[in-house]
GROMACS .gro file of C-alpha atoms in nm:
model
  201
    1UNK     CA    1   0.000   0.000   0.000
    2UNK     CA    2   0.114   0.354  -0.079
    3UNK     CA    3   0.277   0.534   0.216
    4UNK     CA    4   0.030   0.822   0.196
    5UNK     CA    5  -0.263   0.579   0.212
    6UNK     CA    6  -0.107   0.410   0.514
    7UNK     CA    7  -0.076   0.747   0.688
    8UNK     CA    8  -0.435   0.839   0.594
    9UNK     CA    9  -0.564   0.509   0.732
   10UNK     CA   10  -0.365   0.566   1.049
   11UNK     CA   11  -0.510   0.916   1.101
   12UNK     CA   12  -0.864   0.786   1.054
   13UNK     CA   13  -0.819   0.488   1.286
   14UNK     CA   14  -0.996   0.568   1.613
   15UNK     CA   15  -0.748   0.422   1.860
   16UNK     CA   16  -0.582   0.561   2.170
   17UNK     CA   17  -0.274   0.766   2.080
   18UNK     CA   18  -0.025   1.006   2.232
   19UNK     CA   19  -0.220   1.328   2.164
   20UNK     CA   20  -0.522   1.190   2.346
   21UNK     CA   21  -0.306   1.090   2.641
   22UNK     CA   22  -0.140   1.433   2.652
   23UNK     CA   23  -0.482   1.600   2.647
   24UNK     CA   24  -0.610   1.367   2.920
   25UNK     CA   25  -0.311   1.458   3.136
   26UNK     CA   26  -0.441   1.818   3.134
   27UNK     CA   27  -0.789   1.719   3.243
   28UNK     CA   28  -1.096   1.529   3.127
   29UNK     CA   29  -1.256   1.842   2.978
   30UNK     CA   30  -0.956   1.901   2.758
   31UNK     CA   31  -0.967   1.538   2.647
   32UNK     CA   32  -1.336   1.522   2.553
   33UNK     CA   33  -1.317   1.856   2.371
   34UNK     CA   34  -1.015   1.729   2.176
   35UNK     CA   35  -0.802   2.030   2.262
   36UNK     CA   36  -0.466   1.887   2.168
   37UNK     CA   37  -0.278   2.223   2.154
   38UNK     CA   38  -0.194   2.206   1.789
   39UNK     CA   39  -0.011   2.508   1.649
   40UNK     CA   40  -0.114   2.461   1.285
   41UNK     CA   41   0.156   2.700   1.160
   42UNK     CA   42   0.434   2.508   1.335
   43UNK     CA   43   0.277   2.172   1.247
   44UNK     CA   44   0.263   2.255   0.876
   45UNK     CA   45   0.630   2.350   0.878
   46UNK     CA   46   0.720   2.041   1.078
   47UNK     CA   47   0.531   1.816   0.837
   48UNK     CA   48   0.702   1.983   0.540
   49UNK     CA   49   1.041   1.932   0.705
   50UNK     CA   50   0.970   1.563   0.777
   51UNK     CA   51   0.844   1.507   0.425
   52UNK     CA   52   1.148   1.667   0.260
   53UNK     CA   53   1.381   1.480   0.493
   54UNK     CA   54   1.226   1.134   0.484
   55UNK     CA   55   0.993   1.097   0.183
   56UNK     CA   56   1.055   1.392  -0.055
   57UNK     CA   57   0.900   1.208  -0.350
   58UNK     CA   58   0.557   1.280  -0.197
   59UNK     CA   59   0.613   1.651  -0.134
   60UNK     CA   60   0.431   1.779  -0.443
   61UNK     CA   61   0.133   1.558  -0.361
   62UNK     CA   62   0.103   1.700  -0.011
   63UNK     CA   63   0.221   2.061  -0.035
   64UNK     CA   64   0.170   2.369  -0.250
   65UNK     CA   65   0.434   2.643  -0.258
   66UNK     CA   66   0.294   2.995  -0.252
   67UNK     CA   67   0.476   3.307  -0.369
   68UNK     CA   68   0.307   3.507  -0.096
   69UNK     CA   69   0.550   3.580   0.188
   70UNK     CA   70   0.310   3.548   0.479
   71UNK     CA   71  -0.019   3.369   0.419
   72UNK     CA   72  -0.092   3.162   0.725
   73UNK     CA   73  -0.200   3.407   0.994
   74UNK     CA   74  -0.436   3.702   1.023
   75UNK     CA   75  -0.807   3.757   1.078
   76UNK     CA   76  -0.871   3.855   0.713
   77UNK     CA   77  -0.723   3.529   0.595
   78UNK     CA   78  -0.939   3.337   0.844
   79UNK     CA   79  -1.249   3.493   0.688
   80UNK     CA   80  -1.127   3.412   0.335
   81UNK     CA   81  -1.064   3.052   0.443
   82UNK     CA   82  -1.422   3.030   0.571
   83UNK     CA   83  -1.550   3.158   0.235
   84UNK     CA   84  -1.335   2.907   0.049
   85UNK     CA   85  -1.456   2.618   0.266
   86UNK     CA   86  -1.821   2.689   0.176
   87UNK     CA   87  -1.774   2.705  -0.203
   88UNK     CA   88  -1.799   2.413  -0.441
   89UNK     CA   89  -1.703   2.605  -0.753
   90UNK     CA   90  -1.462   2.890  -0.810
   91UNK     CA   91  -1.601   3.235  -0.736
   92UNK     CA   92  -1.380   3.533  -0.834
   93UNK     CA   93  -1.310   3.767  -0.545
   94UNK     CA   94  -1.162   4.047  -0.754
   95UNK     CA   95  -1.262   4.313  -0.505
   96UNK     CA   96  -1.041   4.154  -0.240
   97UNK     CA   97  -0.727   4.131  -0.453
   98UNK     CA   98  -0.625   3.850  -0.219
   99UNK     CA   99  -0.347   3.609  -0.333
  100UNK     CA  100  -0.432   3.378  -0.042
  101UNK     CA  101  -0.773   3.300  -0.193
  102UNK     CA  102  -0.611   3.213  -0.526
  103UNK     CA  103  -0.360   2.989  -0.349
  104UNK     CA  104  -0.638   2.800  -0.173
  105UNK     CA  105  -0.791   2.711  -0.508
  106UNK     CA  106  -0.461   2.617  -0.664
  107UNK     CA  107  -0.363   2.403  -0.365
  108UNK     CA  108  -0.698   2.218  -0.354
  109UNK     CA  109  -0.651   2.046  -0.020
  110UNK     CA  110  -0.274   2.053  -0.013
  111UNK     CA  111  -0.090   2.228   0.270
  112UNK     CA  112   0.027   2.574   0.162
  113UNK     CA  113   0.388   2.671   0.235
  114UNK     CA  114   0.528   3.011   0.137
  115UNK     CA  115   0.832   3.008  -0.090
  116UNK     CA  116   1.060   3.177   0.169
  117UNK     CA  117   0.957   2.916   0.427
  118UNK     CA  118   1.008   2.638   0.172
  119UNK     CA  119   1.361   2.760   0.096
  120UNK     CA  120   1.438   2.786   0.468
  121UNK     CA  121   1.308   2.433   0.535
  122UNK     CA  122   1.512   2.297   0.243
  123UNK     CA  123   1.821   2.453   0.399
  124UNK     CA  124   1.737   2.297   0.736
  125UNK     CA  125   1.694   1.954   0.574
  126UNK     CA  126   2.034   1.994   0.408
  127UNK     CA  127   2.194   2.087   0.740
  128UNK     CA  128   2.047   1.790   0.925
  129UNK     CA  129   2.143   1.553   0.642
  130UNK     CA  130   2.506   1.671   0.634
  131UNK     CA  131   2.587   1.770   0.994
  132UNK     CA  132   2.832   1.530   1.166
  133UNK     CA  133   2.604   1.500   1.470
  134UNK     CA  134   2.295   1.397   1.273
  135UNK     CA  135   2.397   1.272   0.927
  136UNK     CA  136   2.485   0.921   1.044
  137UNK     CA  137   2.146   0.893   1.215
  138UNK     CA  138   1.958   0.997   0.902
  139UNK     CA  139   2.162   0.756   0.691
  140UNK     CA  140   2.074   0.468   0.925
  141UNK     CA  141   1.699   0.502   0.867
  142UNK     CA  142   1.541   0.214   0.677
  143UNK     CA  143   1.172   0.304   0.697
  144UNK     CA  144   0.959   0.617   0.726
  145UNK     CA  145   0.613   0.698   0.866
  146UNK     CA  146   0.567   0.349   1.005
  147UNK     CA  147   0.228   0.293   1.172
  148UNK     CA  148   0.209   0.052   1.464
  149UNK     CA  149  -0.112  -0.082   1.620
  150UNK     CA  150  -0.111  -0.261   1.954
  151UNK     CA  151  -0.320  -0.337   2.261
  152UNK     CA  152  -0.263  -0.154   2.589
  153UNK     CA  153  -0.443  -0.313   2.884
  154UNK     CA  154  -0.710  -0.434   2.644
  155UNK     CA  155  -0.746  -0.090   2.479
  156UNK     CA  156  -0.686  -0.054   2.106
  157UNK     CA  157  -0.389   0.178   2.062
  158UNK     CA  158  -0.165   0.320   1.792
  159UNK     CA  159   0.154   0.516   1.728
  160UNK     CA  160   0.330   0.643   1.417
  161UNK     CA  161   0.709   0.636   1.397
  162UNK     CA  162   0.862   0.905   1.177
  163UNK     CA  163   1.162   0.683   1.103
  164UNK     CA  164   1.298   0.342   1.200
  165UNK     CA  165   1.638   0.179   1.180
  166UNK     CA  166   1.791  -0.151   1.286
  167UNK     CA  167   1.882   0.005   1.619
  168UNK     CA  168   1.612   0.260   1.698
  169UNK     CA  169   1.272   0.424   1.657
  170UNK     CA  170   1.255   0.796   1.587
  171UNK     CA  171   1.009   1.082   1.621
  172UNK     CA  172   1.125   1.405   1.460
  173UNK     CA  173   1.067   1.729   1.647
  174UNK     CA  174   1.061   2.061   1.463
  175UNK     CA  175   1.044   2.414   1.600
  176UNK     CA  176   1.002   2.760   1.452
  177UNK     CA  177   1.163   2.901   1.765
  178UNK     CA  178   1.496   2.856   1.936
  179UNK     CA  179   1.617   2.503   2.006
  180UNK     CA  180   1.708   2.637   2.350
  181UNK     CA  181   1.335   2.635   2.425
  182UNK     CA  182   1.303   2.262   2.363
  183UNK     CA  183   1.280   2.179   2.734
  184UNK     CA  184   0.980   2.414   2.757
  185UNK     CA  185   0.817   2.243   2.456
  186UNK     CA  186   0.890   1.904   2.608
  187UNK     CA  187   0.688   1.994   2.918
  188UNK     CA  188   0.415   2.186   2.733
  189UNK     CA  189   0.339   1.915   2.480
  190UNK     CA  190   0.420   1.626   2.718
  191UNK     CA  191   0.683   1.463   2.501
  192UNK     CA  192   0.769   1.251   2.804
  193UNK     CA  193   0.431   1.079   2.761
  194UNK     CA  194   0.503   1.031   2.393
  195UNK     CA  195   0.845   0.881   2.464
  196UNK     CA  196   0.692   0.630   2.705
  197UNK     CA  197   0.407   0.552   2.467
  198UNK     CA  198   0.634   0.505   2.164
  199UNK     CA  199   0.875   0.281   2.355
  200UNK     CA  200   0.608   0.062   2.523
  201UNK     CA  201   0.682  -0.301   2.425
   0.00000   0.00000   0.00000
């Protein structure tokens, strides 16, 4: 089966996973309301980085590169996205003169990445692939986006490894901020729970 179909099936599979556990650790209300603290801007960049690093042949299927410098944030863009989501056929919005609206139609479900961000992420992928501290790790990887389903105390559960090798299992972490803030991110997003969950059995 195609890797992208495997990932799609994994996302749709309603099993216990790390994000649910992290939400539950913050309280039952957070869990039932599915507030998993997703920063979509950072997640899109992280997914683009992972894709270019581990399965670049699928990049054009998943991502659309925009020539607009900053398209992802702003209240006006949120309104335009709502308009786009309600339309089944193209409706010109000439009065808005909004490149973001055009990009949404051209992308058609793909994740939009600005060209400056794309170039920056490409540079980061090159650095990780060639740096002495990380290059040997990347070269050791034998599989990417590997779904794993298991039973935890009789509960159906799942996890998705970003990369695997003969000696380890890997989950790639990406940040738009300083790497010095990683300890803060670790606590905020409960990566300790993820580490335990991904290493169980």
